[in-house]
Short mmCIF file of C-alpha atoms in Angstrom, two decimals:
data_model
loop_
_atom_site.label_atom_id
_atom_site.label_comp_id
_atom_site.label_asym_id
_atom_site.label_seq_id
_atom_site.Cartn_x
_atom_site.Cartn_y
_atom_site.Cartn_z
CA MET I 792 39.60 -191.74 16.39
CA GLY I 793 41.44 -195.15 16.23
CA ILE I 794 43.05 -197.26 18.76
CA SER I 795 45.20 -195.61 21.48
CA ALA I 796 47.20 -196.73 24.56
CA ARG I 797 44.11 -195.88 26.73
CA ASP I 798 42.25 -198.89 25.39
CA ALA I 799 44.64 -201.04 27.35
CA LEU I 800 42.68 -199.84 30.43
CA ALA I 801 40.13 -202.50 29.63
CA THR I 802 42.78 -205.21 30.32
CA PRO I 803 42.63 -205.30 34.24
CA SER I 804 38.88 -205.93 34.21
CA ILE I 805 39.23 -208.63 31.52
CA LEU I 806 42.03 -210.41 33.46
CA GLY I 807 40.21 -210.03 36.72
CA PHE I 808 37.25 -211.83 35.29
CA GLY I 809 39.45 -214.50 33.88
CA ALA I 810 41.32 -215.10 37.00
CA SER I 811 38.04 -215.18 39.01
CA THR I 812 36.56 -217.70 36.70
CA PHE I 813 39.58 -219.94 36.85
CA ALA I 814 39.31 -219.94 40.71
CA ALA I 815 35.63 -220.49 40.58
CA GLY I 816 36.26 -223.82 38.84
CA VAL I 817 38.23 -224.92 41.95
CA ILE I 818 36.68 -222.98 44.76
CA PRO I 819 32.85 -222.82 44.81
CA ALA I 820 32.75 -219.72 47.04
CA ALA I 821 34.49 -217.75 44.29
CA ILE I 822 31.62 -218.34 41.89
CA PRO I 823 29.69 -215.15 43.03
CA ILE I 824 32.90 -213.18 42.64
CA ALA I 825 33.39 -214.38 39.13
CA ALA I 826 29.84 -213.43 38.36
CA LEU I 827 30.35 -209.88 39.64
CA ALA I 828 33.69 -209.55 37.90
CA GLY I 829 31.93 -210.17 34.59
CA THR I 830 29.78 -207.15 35.05
CA LEU I 831 32.86 -205.13 35.90
CA ILE I 832 34.52 -205.67 32.23
CA SER I 833 34.42 -202.30 30.65
CA ASP I 834 36.68 -199.95 28.70
CA PRO I 835 37.41 -196.81 30.72
CA GLY I 836 39.52 -195.53 27.83
CA GLN I 837 36.44 -195.12 25.76
CA ILE I 838 34.67 -193.11 28.59
CA ARG I 839 37.75 -190.83 28.52
CA HIS I 840 37.61 -190.62 24.71
CA ALA I 841 34.00 -189.30 25.13
CA GLY I 842 35.35 -186.67 27.55
CA ASP I 843 37.96 -185.54 25.12
CA ARG I 844 35.27 -185.12 22.48
CA HIS I 845 33.23 -182.92 24.82
CA ALA I 846 36.35 -180.95 25.57
CA THR I 847 36.87 -180.34 21.84
CA VAL I 848 33.28 -179.10 21.57
CA ALA I 849 33.75 -176.85 24.72
CA GLU I 850 36.99 -175.46 23.13
CA THR I 851 35.32 -174.69 19.75
CA ALA I 852 32.20 -173.04 21.44
CA GLY I 853 34.61 -170.95 23.57
CA LYS I 854 36.37 -169.60 20.53
CA ALA I 855 33.14 -169.05 18.74
CA LYS I 856 31.92 -166.96 21.78
CA ASP I 857 35.10 -164.96 21.79
CA ASP I 858 34.69 -164.33 17.94
CA THR I 859 31.15 -163.23 18.50
CA ASP I 860 31.87 -160.98 21.33
CA ALA I 861 34.58 -159.33 18.97
CA ILE I 862 31.83 -158.83 16.30
CA VAL I 863 29.55 -157.21 18.92
CA LYS I 864 32.05 -154.68 20.14
CA PRO I 865 31.98 -152.14 17.32
CA THR I 866 29.68 -149.21 17.81
CA ASP I 867 29.70 -147.61 14.45
CA GLY I 868 27.57 -148.59 11.33
CA PHE I 869 24.09 -148.38 13.16
CA SER I 870 21.64 -145.74 11.87
CA THR I 871 19.92 -145.44 15.27
CA PRO I 872 20.42 -146.37 18.90
CA ALA I 873 17.48 -148.75 18.61
CA ALA I 874 19.22 -150.45 15.68
CA ARG I 875 22.26 -150.95 17.89
CA GLN I 876 20.09 -152.22 20.70
CA ALA I 877 18.34 -154.71 18.60
CA TYR I 878 21.74 -155.93 17.15
CA ASP I 879 23.16 -156.29 20.69
CA THR I 880 20.05 -158.26 21.97
CA ARG I 881 20.16 -160.55 19.01
CA MET I 882 23.90 -161.31 19.20
CA GLY I 883 23.64 -161.47 23.03
CA GLN I 884 21.42 -164.64 22.62
CA TYR I 885 24.22 -166.24 20.56
CA THR I 886 26.96 -165.39 22.99
CA LYS I 887 24.86 -166.57 25.92
CA ALA I 888 24.14 -169.93 24.21
CA LEU I 889 27.73 -170.38 23.28
CA GLY I 890 28.83 -169.65 26.81
CA GLU I 891 26.28 -172.10 28.10
CA THR I 892 27.53 -174.71 25.59
CA THR I 893 31.12 -174.20 26.60
CA ASP I 894 30.36 -174.61 30.28
CA GLN I 895 28.10 -177.75 29.88
CA HIS I 896 30.59 -179.59 27.61
CA SER I 897 33.45 -178.74 29.97
CA THR I 898 31.52 -180.10 32.82
CA LEU I 899 30.74 -183.25 30.88
CA ASP I 900 34.35 -183.66 30.07
CA THR I 901 35.17 -183.40 33.86
CA MET I 902 32.55 -185.87 34.91
CA LEU I 903 33.30 -188.43 32.23
CA LYS I 904 37.01 -188.33 33.18
CA ILE I 905 35.97 -188.94 36.83
CA ALA I 906 33.74 -191.78 35.62
CA GLY I 907 36.55 -193.25 33.65
CA ASP I 908 38.80 -193.17 36.70
CA VAL I 909 36.02 -195.06 38.71
CA TRP I 910 35.99 -197.78 36.09
CA ILE I 911 39.71 -197.96 36.20
CA ALA I 912 39.62 -198.49 39.90
CA LEU I 913 36.93 -201.15 39.52
CA GLY I 914 38.99 -202.94 37.03
CA ALA I 915 42.08 -202.80 39.31
CA ALA I 916 39.94 -204.21 42.13
CA SER I 917 38.65 -206.94 40.08
CA LEU I 918 42.21 -207.90 38.98
CA ALA I 919 43.70 -207.78 42.48
CA VAL I 920 40.83 -209.96 43.92
CA GLY I 921 40.88 -212.37 40.91
CA THR I 922 44.77 -212.76 41.17
CA ALA I 923 44.47 -213.48 44.81
CA LEU I 924 41.80 -216.01 44.27
CA ALA I 925 43.62 -217.72 41.48
CA LEU I 926 46.67 -218.15 43.65
CA GLN I 927 44.44 -219.77 46.38
CA ALA I 928 42.96 -222.13 43.66
CA ALA I 929 46.45 -222.94 42.47
CA GLY I 930 47.48 -223.81 46.10
CA VAL I 931 44.37 -226.16 46.42
CA ILE I 932 45.32 -227.89 43.16
CA SER I 933 49.07 -228.30 44.21
CA VAL I 934 48.01 -230.33 47.42
CA SER I 935 44.97 -232.03 46.04
CA TRP I 936 46.81 -235.39 46.03
CA ILE I 937 47.73 -235.17 49.79
CA PRO I 938 44.90 -236.66 52.02
CA GLY I 939 43.94 -234.31 54.84
CA VAL I 940 45.95 -231.46 53.63
CA ASP I 941 43.81 -231.10 50.55
CA ALA I 942 40.61 -230.81 52.67
CA ALA I 943 42.27 -228.16 54.95
CA ALA I 944 43.59 -226.10 51.93
CA PHE I 945 40.03 -226.33 50.33
CA ALA I 946 38.25 -225.16 53.31
CA GLU I 947 40.80 -222.32 53.79
CA ALA I 948 40.36 -221.28 50.16
CA ASN I 949 36.52 -221.06 50.46
CA GLY I 950 36.87 -218.95 53.61
CA PHE I 951 39.26 -216.61 51.76
CA ALA I 952 36.98 -216.38 48.86
CA GLY I 953 34.06 -215.52 51.08
CA ALA I 954 36.12 -212.68 52.61
CA MET I 955 37.13 -211.38 49.21
CA ASN I 956 33.56 -211.38 48.08
CA VAL I 957 32.73 -209.04 50.81
CA VAL I 958 35.70 -206.82 50.06
CA LEU I 959 34.93 -206.63 46.28
CA ARG I 960 31.19 -205.96 46.74
CA GLY I 961 32.07 -203.18 49.28
CA ILE I 962 34.46 -201.58 46.77
CA VAL I 963 31.79 -201.82 44.01
CA THR I 964 29.06 -200.40 46.19
CA GLY I 965 31.34 -197.38 47.13
CA LEU I 966 32.45 -196.58 43.61
CA ARG I 967 28.81 -197.20 42.25
CA GLY I 968 27.72 -194.46 44.56
CA ILE I 969 30.09 -192.11 42.93
CA ILE I 970 28.91 -193.22 39.46
CA THR I 971 25.18 -192.73 40.52
CA LYS I 972 25.95 -189.05 41.47
CA ILE I 973 27.71 -188.54 38.22
CA ILE I 974 24.68 -189.83 36.28
CA THR I 975 22.31 -187.69 38.22
CA MET I 976 24.36 -184.70 37.12
CA LEU I 977 24.53 -185.98 33.46
CA LYS I 978 20.75 -186.24 33.45
CA GLY I 979 20.41 -182.69 34.59
CA ILE I 980 22.70 -181.45 31.91
CA LYS I 981 20.86 -183.59 29.37
CA ASP I 982 17.55 -181.97 30.22
CA LEU I 983 19.07 -178.48 29.93
CA SER I 984 20.62 -179.38 26.59
CA LEU I 985 17.43 -180.86 25.18
CA LYS I 986 15.55 -177.63 26.00
CA ARG I 987 18.27 -175.58 24.21
CA LYS I 988 18.59 -178.17 21.49
CA LEU I 989 22.39 -178.51 22.12
CA LEU I 990 24.14 -181.31 20.28
CA LEU I 991 26.19 -183.54 22.70
CA GLY I 992 28.53 -186.32 21.89
CA GLY I 993 27.36 -189.99 22.36
CA LEU I 994 29.06 -192.70 24.50
CA ALA I 995 30.50 -196.02 23.69
CA VAL I 996 30.98 -197.93 26.97
CA GLY I 997 31.73 -201.57 27.40
CA GLY I 998 30.45 -203.56 30.31
CA VAL I 999 27.04 -204.38 31.75
CA MET I 1000 27.16 -201.80 34.51
CA GLY I 1001 28.84 -199.23 32.27
CA HIS I 1002 25.95 -199.34 29.84
CA SER I 1003 23.34 -199.18 32.74
CA TYR I 1004 24.88 -196.41 34.70
CA ILE I 1005 26.48 -194.12 32.07
CA GLY I 1006 25.14 -194.99 28.58
CA ASN I 1007 21.50 -194.76 29.53
CA ALA I 1008 22.02 -191.36 31.08
CA VAL I 1009 22.76 -189.64 27.75
CA SER I 1010 21.52 -192.19 25.19
CA SER I 1011 18.84 -189.87 23.96
CA ILE I 1012 21.05 -186.86 23.22
CA VAL I 1013 21.67 -186.24 19.57
CA PRO I 1014 25.42 -186.62 18.95
CA VAL I 1015 27.42 -183.89 17.56
CA THR I 1016 28.95 -186.52 15.00
CA LYS I 1017 29.23 -190.18 15.00
CA PRO I 1018 32.61 -190.80 16.73
CA SER I 1019 34.80 -193.56 15.41
CA TRP I 1020 35.24 -195.55 18.68
CA PRO I 1021 37.81 -198.38 18.97
CA THR I 1022 36.07 -201.64 17.69
CA ASN I 1023 37.88 -204.09 19.89
CA ALA I 1024 36.27 -203.03 23.33
CA PRO I 1025 34.43 -205.91 25.03
CA ALA I 1026 30.78 -206.07 24.56
#
């Protein structure tokens, strides 16, 4: 599938982690934020790539269903009504399965796109908080040589980091709730798919939380093919 502009969506989470780590070297209260930002490193573009792959499967299955319906429509060529009924029953099983496949993969596409958007938001939050902390740390460094002023700036920066920690964790908790609901739906579709032996595409998601909340949900589903994901996503 190659590298696309979407893979730049990983950049905010990486920069956010880097900025938070820099700040943590100056402001002790920023250390928990840097640790949290490290878990938010992910590549939302790859999640959206996975959605595209399911959309392609849905489109192919939909076309196959239309073609099958067209085959079933003719009424001539059957020796008896029973033969016609047997044919319709048999072909009906195919059209039903194809319809279910189309619906499931379309739903997977939609949910994965939403999940990708959530990770984009998490990366943006990480970058915003990390940037603010880095500026605070730079301010502390700039006055570190002034007695009295340095202590006041250090105390202010630590207080600011504490407030940012609350803000970022609140954002993560809220967005993680959305991810959890998506995973519940993904597991439900996975169970249905396994019963029908449907072949669903695999995921390649960077980030500790990404693997935990999304990768595990569909990791046991047999992939349609082995997609060629971008190789430069953070581990």
